[in-house]
CSV table of C-alpha atoms in Angstrom, one decimal:
chain,number,residue,atom,x,y,z
A,259,MET,CA,3.1,-20.1,43.2
A,260,LEU,CA,0.6,-21.1,40.5
A,261,VAL,CA,-2.6,-19.4,39.7
A,262,ARG,CA,-4.6,-22.5,40.8
A,263,GLU,CA,-3.2,-22.0,44.3
A,264,VAL,CA,-4.5,-18.4,44.6
A,265,MET,CA,-7.7,-18.3,42.6
A,266,SER,CA,-11.1,-18.3,44.0
A,267,ARG,CA,-14.5,-19.6,42.8
A,268,ALA,CA,-16.1,-17.7,40.0
A,269,GLU,CA,-19.2,-16.3,41.7
A,270,PRO,CA,-21.3,-15.0,40.1
A,271,VAL,CA,-21.0,-15.9,36.5
A,272,LEU,CA,-23.4,-13.8,34.4
A,273,ALA,CA,-25.2,-14.6,31.1
A,274,GLU,CA,-24.9,-12.0,28.4
A,275,GLY,CA,-28.7,-12.0,28.0
A,276,MET,CA,-29.2,-11.2,31.7
A,277,THR,CA,-30.7,-7.8,32.5
A,278,VAL,CA,-28.6,-5.1,34.0
A,279,ARG,CA,-30.8,-5.1,37.1
A,280,GLU,CA,-30.4,-8.9,37.5
A,281,ALA,CA,-26.7,-8.6,37.1
A,282,ALA,CA,-26.5,-5.8,39.7
A,283,VAL,CA,-28.5,-8.0,42.2
A,284,ALA,CA,-26.1,-10.9,41.6
A,285,LEU,CA,-23.0,-8.8,42.2
A,286,LEU,CA,-24.5,-7.4,45.4
A,287,GLU,CA,-25.6,-10.9,46.7
A,288,HIS,CA,-22.0,-12.2,46.2
A,289,GLY,CA,-20.2,-9.1,47.4
A,290,ALA,CA,-18.4,-9.0,44.0
A,291,GLN,CA,-17.2,-6.0,42.1
A,292,THR,CA,-16.6,-7.8,38.8
A,293,ALA,CA,-18.0,-10.9,37.1
A,294,PRO,CA,-17.3,-12.9,34.0
A,295,VAL,CA,-19.9,-13.1,31.3
A,296,VAL,CA,-20.6,-16.3,29.3
A,297,ASP,CA,-22.7,-17.2,26.3
A,298,ALA,CA,-25.3,-20.0,26.0
A,299,GLN,CA,-22.6,-22.6,25.6
A,300,GLY,CA,-20.7,-21.5,28.7
A,301,SER,CA,-17.8,-19.9,26.9
A,302,LEU,CA,-16.4,-16.6,28.1
A,303,VAL,CA,-17.5,-13.6,26.1
A,304,GLY,CA,-16.9,-10.7,28.3
A,305,ILE,CA,-16.5,-9.2,31.8
A,306,VAL,CA,-18.7,-6.7,33.6
A,307,SER,CA,-18.0,-4.4,36.6
A,308,GLU,CA,-20.1,-2.4,38.9
A,309,VAL,CA,-19.3,0.8,37.0
A,310,ASP,CA,-20.5,-0.8,33.8
A,311,LEU,CA,-23.9,-1.5,35.4
A,312,LEU,CA,-24.2,2.1,36.6
A,313,HIS,CA,-23.8,3.6,33.2
A,314,GLY,CA,-27.0,5.5,32.1
A,315,ARG,CA,-29.0,4.4,35.2
A,316,PHE,CA,-29.5,7.8,36.8
A,317,VAL,CA,-31.4,10.9,35.9
A,318,PRO,CA,-30.3,14.4,37.1
A,319,ASP,CA,-32.0,15.6,40.4
A,320,PRO,CA,-33.5,19.0,39.8
A,321,ARG,CA,-32.7,20.0,43.4
A,322,ALA,CA,-29.0,19.9,42.7
A,323,SER,CA,-28.9,22.8,40.2
A,324,ALA,CA,-30.8,26.1,39.7
A,325,LEU,CA,-30.7,25.5,36.0
A,326,PRO,CA,-32.7,22.9,34.2
A,327,ARG,CA,-30.7,19.8,33.3
A,328,PRO,CA,-32.0,17.5,30.6
A,329,GLY,CA,-32.2,13.8,31.4
A,330,PRO,CA,-30.7,11.0,29.2
A,331,SER,CA,-32.2,10.9,25.8
A,332,ALA,CA,-31.5,7.3,25.0
A,333,PRO,CA,-33.0,4.3,26.8
A,334,ALA,CA,-31.0,2.9,29.6
A,335,PRO,CA,-28.8,-0.2,28.6
A,336,ALA,CA,-31.0,-3.2,29.1
A,337,THR,CA,-28.7,-6.3,29.1
A,338,VAL,CA,-25.3,-7.3,30.3
A,339,GLY,CA,-24.2,-8.0,26.7
A,340,VAL,CA,-24.7,-4.3,25.9
A,341,VAL,CA,-22.6,-2.9,28.8
A,342,MET,CA,-19.9,-5.6,29.3
A,343,THR,CA,-16.3,-5.3,28.1
A,344,ARG,CA,-15.6,-7.9,25.4
A,345,THR,CA,-11.8,-7.8,25.4
A,346,VAL,CA,-10.8,-9.8,28.5
A,347,VAL,CA,-7.4,-10.5,30.0
A,348,THR,CA,-7.4,-14.2,31.1
A,349,THR,CA,-5.1,-16.7,32.5
A,350,THR,CA,-4.9,-20.5,33.1
A,351,GLU,CA,-4.7,-22.5,36.3
A,352,TYR,CA,-1.0,-23.3,35.6
A,353,GLY,CA,0.0,-19.7,35.0
A,354,ASP,CA,2.5,-17.9,37.3
A,355,ALA,CA,0.7,-16.0,40.0
A,356,ALA,CA,3.6,-13.5,40.3
A,357,GLU,CA,3.5,-12.6,36.6
A,358,LEU,CA,-0.3,-12.2,36.8
A,359,ALA,CA,0.0,-10.0,39.9
A,360,GLU,CA,2.5,-7.7,38.0
A,361,ARG,CA,0.2,-7.5,35.0
A,362,MET,CA,-2.7,-6.6,37.2
A,363,PHE,CA,-0.6,-4.0,38.9
A,364,HIS,CA,0.5,-2.3,35.7
A,365,THR,CA,-2.9,-2.5,34.0
A,366,ARG,CA,-5.0,-1.8,37.1
A,367,LEU,CA,-7.1,-4.9,36.6
A,368,ARG,CA,-9.4,-5.9,39.5
A,369,CYS,CA,-10.2,-9.4,38.3
A,370,VAL,CA,-8.9,-11.9,35.9
A,371,PRO,CA,-10.9,-15.0,34.8
A,372,VAL,CA,-9.1,-18.4,34.9
A,373,LEU,CA,-10.0,-20.5,31.9
A,374,ARG,CA,-9.8,-24.2,31.0
A,375,GLU,CA,-10.6,-24.9,27.3
A,376,GLY,CA,-12.5,-21.6,27.1
A,377,ARG,CA,-14.6,-22.1,30.1
A,378,VAL,CA,-14.4,-20.1,33.4
A,379,ILE,CA,-13.1,-22.3,36.3
A,380,GLY,CA,-12.2,-19.5,38.7
A,381,LEU,CA,-11.1,-15.9,39.2
A,382,VAL,CA,-8.1,-14.1,40.5
A,383,THR,CA,-8.9,-10.9,42.3
A,384,ARG,CA,-6.8,-8.3,44.1
A,385,THR,CA,-8.2,-9.7,47.3
A,386,ASP,CA,-7.1,-13.2,46.5
A,387,LEU,CA,-3.5,-12.0,45.9
A,388,LEU,CA,-3.5,-9.9,49.1
A,389,ARG,CA,-4.8,-12.9,51.1
A,390,MET,CA,-1.9,-15.0,50.1
A,391,HIS,CA,0.6,-12.4,51.4
A,392,THR,CA,-1.1,-12.1,54.8
A,393,ARG,CA,-0.5,-15.8,55.6
A,394,ASP,CA,1.0,-16.3,59.1
A,395,ASP,CA,4.8,-16.8,59.1
A,396,ASP,CA,4.4,-20.1,60.9
A,397,GLU,CA,2.0,-21.3,58.3
A,398,VAL,CA,4.5,-20.3,55.5
A,399,ARG,CA,7.3,-22.1,57.4
A,400,ARG,CA,5.3,-25.3,57.6
A,401,GLY,CA,4.5,-25.0,53.9
A,402,VAL,CA,8.2,-24.6,53.0
A,403,ARG,CA,9.2,-27.5,55.2
A,404,ALA,CA,6.6,-29.7,53.7
A,405,ALA,CA,7.5,-28.7,50.1
A,406,LEU,CA,11.2,-29.4,50.7
A,407,ALA,CA,10.4,-32.8,52.2
A,408,GLU,CA,8.3,-33.7,49.2
A,409,GLY,CA,10.1,-31.9,46.4
A,410,ALA,CA,13.7,-32.0,47.4
A,411,PRO,CA,14.3,-34.9,49.9
A,412,ALA,CA,17.8,-35.5,48.6
A,413,ALA,CA,18.7,-31.9,49.4
A,414,GLY,CA,18.9,-32.7,53.1
A,415,ASP,CA,17.3,-31.1,56.2
A,416,TRP,CA,17.2,-27.3,55.9
A,417,ALA,CA,16.7,-24.8,58.7
A,418,VAL,CA,13.8,-22.5,57.6
A,419,ASP,CA,13.4,-19.0,59.0
A,420,VAL,CA,10.5,-16.8,57.9
A,421,PHE,CA,9.8,-13.1,58.5
A,422,GLU,CA,6.8,-11.5,56.9
A,423,GLY,CA,6.9,-13.9,54.0
A,424,SER,CA,10.7,-13.6,53.4
A,425,VAL,CA,12.3,-17.0,53.7
A,426,ARG,CA,15.9,-17.9,54.6
A,427,LEU,CA,17.0,-21.4,54.1
A,428,SER,CA,20.3,-22.6,55.7
A,429,ARG,CA,22.2,-25.9,55.8
A,430,ALA,CA,25.8,-26.4,56.6
A,431,GLY,CA,27.7,-28.1,53.8
A,432,ALA,CA,25.0,-27.7,51.1
A,433,GLY,CA,26.4,-27.8,47.6
A,434,ASP,CA,25.4,-25.4,44.8
A,435,HIS,CA,22.9,-27.9,43.2
A,436,GLU,CA,21.3,-28.5,46.6
A,437,ARG,CA,21.0,-24.8,47.3
A,438,ARG,CA,19.5,-24.1,43.8
A,439,LEU,CA,17.0,-27.0,44.3
A,440,ALA,CA,16.0,-25.8,47.8
A,441,LEU,CA,15.5,-22.2,46.4
A,442,THR,CA,13.4,-23.5,43.5
A,443,VAL,CA,11.1,-25.6,45.7
A,444,ALA,CA,10.7,-22.9,48.4
A,445,ALA,CA,9.6,-20.4,45.8
A,446,THR,CA,6.6,-22.5,44.9
A,447,VAL,CA,5.0,-22.1,48.4
A,448,PRO,CA,2.0,-19.7,48.6
A,449,GLY,CA,2.8,-16.7,50.8
A,450,VAL,CA,6.5,-16.7,50.1
A,451,ILE,CA,7.6,-13.3,48.7
A,452,ARG,CA,11.4,-13.7,48.8
A,453,VAL,CA,13.9,-16.6,49.2
A,454,ALA,CA,17.5,-16.5,50.3
A,455,VAL,CA,19.7,-19.6,50.6
A,456,GLY,CA,22.8,-19.7,52.8
A,457,ASN,CA,25.5,-22.2,53.6
A,458,GLY,CA,25.7,-21.8,57.4
A,459,ALA,CA,23.6,-22.6,60.4
A,460,ALA,CA,20.3,-20.9,61.0
A,461,ASP,CA,21.9,-18.7,63.6
A,462,GLY,CA,23.7,-16.8,60.9
A,463,SER,CA,27.2,-18.1,61.7
A,464,GLY,CA,27.8,-19.3,58.2
A,465,GLU,CA,28.1,-17.5,54.8
A,466,GLY,CA,25.6,-15.1,53.4
A,467,PRO,CA,22.8,-16.0,51.1
A,468,ALA,CA,23.6,-17.7,47.9
A,469,ASP,CA,20.7,-16.2,46.1
A,470,ALA,CA,17.8,-13.9,46.9
A,471,GLY,CA,14.9,-12.3,45.1
A,472,PRO,CA,11.3,-12.5,44.3
A,473,ALA,CA,9.9,-16.0,44.9
A,474,SER,CA,8.7,-16.1,41.3
A,475,GLY,CA,12.2,-15.7,40.1
A,476,ALA,CA,13.3,-19.2,40.9
A,477,ARG,CA,13.3,-20.9,37.6
């Protein structure tokens, strides 16, 4: 599955000169937790999250403590350019969604901008990735069948079984090349998390799977 098949629209996109209050309103209006930040030319220059916008925005409530507590001595950050993170992990629309998901898992990223020639064309969020793996099995099965018909018509007519995103392909008499081709094509379908390819009929009367593993592993 490619990044372009899982990404969502980049909304909102913030300007680095926007005030912190304006940015907070934009995040709330769009129900977003994170947003990319661009300069006057539209190029990505940073990313900002809810917690960035909260920094320095509150004063201590005297009712919460018996002891006096001094408030912030410095002025509150005024613009997005001051609070944003400038080092941004990005991807492209033709990147591997599986590799991106693993990177987001290990780095705890919530959102990754998708760039084309330095400009933001979309976002991949944790919600986007979760949505892909809650696709109905029947929808995934139809997607696999369509992908095989288009991408591997010479490989023959495969039986396709799907359970919670795990796909088993089966066709009696399939050769090694045909099985590898079917595996590769099925692994491109959004919502597929594992693929196994067997020789026998779909009722399991044939041999076991020729290959199995994460869908992204079919290369």
